[in-house]
mmCIF file of C-alpha atoms in Angstrom:
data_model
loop_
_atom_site.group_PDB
_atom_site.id
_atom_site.type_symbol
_atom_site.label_atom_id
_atom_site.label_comp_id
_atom_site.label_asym_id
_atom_site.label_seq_id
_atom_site.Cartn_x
_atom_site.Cartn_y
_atom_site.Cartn_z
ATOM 1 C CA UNK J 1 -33.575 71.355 -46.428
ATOM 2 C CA UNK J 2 -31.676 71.408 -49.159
ATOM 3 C CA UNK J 3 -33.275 70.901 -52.661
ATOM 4 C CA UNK J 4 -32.028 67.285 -53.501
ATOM 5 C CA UNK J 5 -34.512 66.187 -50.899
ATOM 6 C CA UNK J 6 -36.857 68.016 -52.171
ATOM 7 C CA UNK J 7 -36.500 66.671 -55.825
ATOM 8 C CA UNK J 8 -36.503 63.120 -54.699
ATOM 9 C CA UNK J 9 -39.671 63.356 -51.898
ATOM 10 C CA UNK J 10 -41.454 65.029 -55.821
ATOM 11 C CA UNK J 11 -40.081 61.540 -57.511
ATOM 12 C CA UNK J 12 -41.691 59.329 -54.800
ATOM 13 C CA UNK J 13 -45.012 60.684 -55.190
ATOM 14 C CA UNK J 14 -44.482 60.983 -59.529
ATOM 15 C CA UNK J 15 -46.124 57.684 -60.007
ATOM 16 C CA UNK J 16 -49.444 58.404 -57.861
ATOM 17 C CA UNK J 17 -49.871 61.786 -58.843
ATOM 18 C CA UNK J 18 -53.239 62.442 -61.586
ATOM 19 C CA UNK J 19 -53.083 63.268 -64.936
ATOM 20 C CA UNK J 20 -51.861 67.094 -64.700
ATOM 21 C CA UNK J 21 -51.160 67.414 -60.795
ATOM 22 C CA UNK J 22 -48.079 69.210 -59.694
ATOM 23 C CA UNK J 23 -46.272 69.333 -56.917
ATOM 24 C CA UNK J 24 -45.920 72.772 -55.117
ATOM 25 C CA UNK J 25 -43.090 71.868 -52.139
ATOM 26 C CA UNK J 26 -42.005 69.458 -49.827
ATOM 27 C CA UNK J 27 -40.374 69.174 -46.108
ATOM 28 C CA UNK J 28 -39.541 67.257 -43.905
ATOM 29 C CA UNK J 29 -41.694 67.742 -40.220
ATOM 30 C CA UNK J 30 -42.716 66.191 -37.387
ATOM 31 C CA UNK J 31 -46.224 65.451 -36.957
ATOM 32 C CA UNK J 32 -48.735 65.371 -34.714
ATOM 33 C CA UNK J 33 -52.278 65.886 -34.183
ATOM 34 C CA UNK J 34 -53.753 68.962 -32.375
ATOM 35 C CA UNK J 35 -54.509 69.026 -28.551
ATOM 36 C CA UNK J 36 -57.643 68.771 -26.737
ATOM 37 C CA UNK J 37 -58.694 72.634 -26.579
ATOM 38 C CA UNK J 38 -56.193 73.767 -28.918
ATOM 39 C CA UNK J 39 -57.904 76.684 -31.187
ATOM 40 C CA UNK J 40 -61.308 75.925 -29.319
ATOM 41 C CA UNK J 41 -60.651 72.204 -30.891
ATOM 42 C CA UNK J 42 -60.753 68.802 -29.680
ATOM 43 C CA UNK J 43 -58.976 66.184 -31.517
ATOM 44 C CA UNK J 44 -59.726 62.678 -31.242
ATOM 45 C CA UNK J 45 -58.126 59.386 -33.202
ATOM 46 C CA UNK J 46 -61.887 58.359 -34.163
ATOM 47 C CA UNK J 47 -62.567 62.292 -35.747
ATOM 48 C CA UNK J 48 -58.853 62.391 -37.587
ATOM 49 C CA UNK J 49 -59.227 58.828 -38.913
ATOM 50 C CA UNK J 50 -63.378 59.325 -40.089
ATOM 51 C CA UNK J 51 -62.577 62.938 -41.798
ATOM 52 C CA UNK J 52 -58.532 62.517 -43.274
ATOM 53 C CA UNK J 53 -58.825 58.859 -43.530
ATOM 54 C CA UNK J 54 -55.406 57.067 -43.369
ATOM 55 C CA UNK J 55 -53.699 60.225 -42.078
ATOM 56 C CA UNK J 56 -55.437 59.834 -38.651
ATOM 57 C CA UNK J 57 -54.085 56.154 -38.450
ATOM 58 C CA UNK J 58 -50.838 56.989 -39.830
ATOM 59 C CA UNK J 59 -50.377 59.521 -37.065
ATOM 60 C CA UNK J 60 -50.534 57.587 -34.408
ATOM 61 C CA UNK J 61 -47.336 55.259 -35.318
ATOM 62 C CA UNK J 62 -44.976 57.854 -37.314
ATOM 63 C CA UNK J 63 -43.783 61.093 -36.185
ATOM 64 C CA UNK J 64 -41.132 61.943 -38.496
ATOM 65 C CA UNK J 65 -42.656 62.485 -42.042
ATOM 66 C CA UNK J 66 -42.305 63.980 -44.955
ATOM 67 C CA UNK J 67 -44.773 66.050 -46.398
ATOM 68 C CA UNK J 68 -45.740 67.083 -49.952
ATOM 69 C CA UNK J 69 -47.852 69.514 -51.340
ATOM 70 C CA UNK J 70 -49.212 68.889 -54.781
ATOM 71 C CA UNK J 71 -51.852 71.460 -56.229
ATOM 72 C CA UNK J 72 -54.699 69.091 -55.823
ATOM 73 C CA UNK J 73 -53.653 67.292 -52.169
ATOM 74 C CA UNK J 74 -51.419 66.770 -48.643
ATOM 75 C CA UNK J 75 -49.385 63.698 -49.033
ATOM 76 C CA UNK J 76 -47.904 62.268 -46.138
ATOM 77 C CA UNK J 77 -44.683 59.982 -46.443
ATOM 78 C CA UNK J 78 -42.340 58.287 -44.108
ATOM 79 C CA UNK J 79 -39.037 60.080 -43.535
ATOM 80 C CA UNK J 80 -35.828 57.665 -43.831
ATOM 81 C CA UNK J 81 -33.612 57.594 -40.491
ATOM 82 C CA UNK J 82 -31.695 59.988 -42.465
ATOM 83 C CA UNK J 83 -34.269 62.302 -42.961
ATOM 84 C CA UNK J 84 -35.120 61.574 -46.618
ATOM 85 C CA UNK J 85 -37.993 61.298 -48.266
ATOM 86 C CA UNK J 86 -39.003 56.943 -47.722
ATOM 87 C CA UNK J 87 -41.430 55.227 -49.761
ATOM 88 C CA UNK J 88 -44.876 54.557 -49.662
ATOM 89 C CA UNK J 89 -47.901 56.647 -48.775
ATOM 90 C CA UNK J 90 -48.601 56.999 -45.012
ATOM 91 C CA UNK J 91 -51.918 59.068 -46.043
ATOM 92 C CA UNK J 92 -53.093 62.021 -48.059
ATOM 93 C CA UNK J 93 -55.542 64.524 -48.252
ATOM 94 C CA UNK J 94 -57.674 66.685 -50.587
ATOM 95 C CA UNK J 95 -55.970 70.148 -50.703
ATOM 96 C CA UNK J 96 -59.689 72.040 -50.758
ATOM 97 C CA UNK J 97 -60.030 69.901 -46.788
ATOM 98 C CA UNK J 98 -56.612 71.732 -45.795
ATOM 99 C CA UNK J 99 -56.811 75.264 -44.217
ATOM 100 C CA UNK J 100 -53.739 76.854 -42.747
ATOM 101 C CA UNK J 101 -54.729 77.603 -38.912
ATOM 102 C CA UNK J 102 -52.014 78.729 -37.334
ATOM 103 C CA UNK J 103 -48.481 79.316 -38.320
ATOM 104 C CA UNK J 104 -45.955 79.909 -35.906
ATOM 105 C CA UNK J 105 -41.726 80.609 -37.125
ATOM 106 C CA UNK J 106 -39.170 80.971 -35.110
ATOM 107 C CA UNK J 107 -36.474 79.037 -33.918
ATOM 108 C CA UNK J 108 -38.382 75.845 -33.956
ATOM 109 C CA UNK J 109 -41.434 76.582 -35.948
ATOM 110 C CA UNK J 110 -44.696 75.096 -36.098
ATOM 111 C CA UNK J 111 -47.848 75.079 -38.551
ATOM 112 C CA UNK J 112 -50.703 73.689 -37.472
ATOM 113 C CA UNK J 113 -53.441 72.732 -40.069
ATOM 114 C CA UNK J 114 -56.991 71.892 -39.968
ATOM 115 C CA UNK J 115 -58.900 69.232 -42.099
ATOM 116 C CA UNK J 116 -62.524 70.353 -43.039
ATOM 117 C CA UNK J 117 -65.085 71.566 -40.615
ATOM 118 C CA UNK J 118 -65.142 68.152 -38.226
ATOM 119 C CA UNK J 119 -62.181 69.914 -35.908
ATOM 120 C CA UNK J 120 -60.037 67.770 -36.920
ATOM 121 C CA UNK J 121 -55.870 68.249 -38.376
ATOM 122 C CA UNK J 122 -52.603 68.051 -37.409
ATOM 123 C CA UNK J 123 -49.570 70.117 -35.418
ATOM 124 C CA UNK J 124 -46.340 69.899 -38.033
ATOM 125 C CA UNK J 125 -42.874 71.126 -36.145
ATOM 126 C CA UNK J 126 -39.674 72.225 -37.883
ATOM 127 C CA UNK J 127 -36.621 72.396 -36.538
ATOM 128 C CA UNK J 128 -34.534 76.006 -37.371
ATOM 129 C CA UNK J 129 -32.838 73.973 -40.331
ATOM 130 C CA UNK J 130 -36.557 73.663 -42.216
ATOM 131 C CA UNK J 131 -37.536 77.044 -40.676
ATOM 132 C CA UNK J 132 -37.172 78.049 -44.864
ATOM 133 C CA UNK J 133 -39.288 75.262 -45.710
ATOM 134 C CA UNK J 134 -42.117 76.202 -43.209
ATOM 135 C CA UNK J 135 -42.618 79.502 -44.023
ATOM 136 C CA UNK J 136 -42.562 77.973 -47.978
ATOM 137 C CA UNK J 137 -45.448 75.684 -46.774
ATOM 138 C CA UNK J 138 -47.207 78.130 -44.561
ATOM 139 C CA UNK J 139 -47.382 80.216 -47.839
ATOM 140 C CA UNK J 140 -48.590 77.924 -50.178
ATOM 141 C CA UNK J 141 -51.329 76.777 -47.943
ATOM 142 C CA UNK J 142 -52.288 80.585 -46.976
ATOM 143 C CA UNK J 143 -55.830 81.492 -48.350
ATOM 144 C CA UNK J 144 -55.851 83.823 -51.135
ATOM 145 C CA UNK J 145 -57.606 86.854 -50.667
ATOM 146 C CA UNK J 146 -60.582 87.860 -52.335
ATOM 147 C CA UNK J 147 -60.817 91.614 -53.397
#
């Protein structure tokens, strides 16, 4: 993804973000929520919609998102039909609920991330163009460890 998409999915979300949060990256993925058994996890719409609120619901009628990470949250927003950054907030979550689980790269690579301790998250998949952008997101979310 090139960084003009980037820059404008960071303007959408300008006017929601709080005093002092900034954004960390942005891509463009296909979501999805995990599958029953999936990490020892089963994922229903009830669980994803009582612990990430609107992200749950949003889940279930848009696929193609785009996805930004600010230092404070997970904002979800819908992708244009040519793969821009749309308006509006599909949902959001607090960055201390999101925990990288799994991160997957290769030709068509795949993070999946889980949302507190209810077993609940989501499945994102990149296609090799955003391969770049994965690994960028895989690292920001990675945990930083203690010494």
């Amino acid at each position: 993804m090139n960084q003009k998409l980037q820059a404008r999915a960071f303007e959408r979300v300008a006017s929601i973000l709080q005093p002092g949060e900034q954004p960390v990256t942005a891509t463009r993925a296909m979501v999805g929520s995990f599958s029953a058994g999936r990490l020892g996890t089963v994922v229903s719409q009830g669980l994803i919609t009582a612990g990430a609120g609107a992200v749950g619901h949003a889940l279930s009628r848009t696929k193609k998102q785009f996805v930004v990470l600010t230092d404070r949250r997970l904002i979800f927003l819908p992708q244009t039909f040519l793969g821009g950054p749309g308006t509006g907030v599909l949902g959001e979550v607090p960055r201390e609920h999101v925990a990288l689980a799994e991160a997957k790269m290769g030709i068509v690579s795949l993070l999946r991330l889980a949302f507190g301790d209810a077993g609940d998250g989501v499945t994102l998949t990149f296609p090799r163009v955003d391969k770049k952008n994965a690994e960028a997101l895989a690292a920001a979310l990675a945990p930083v460890p203690t010494a």
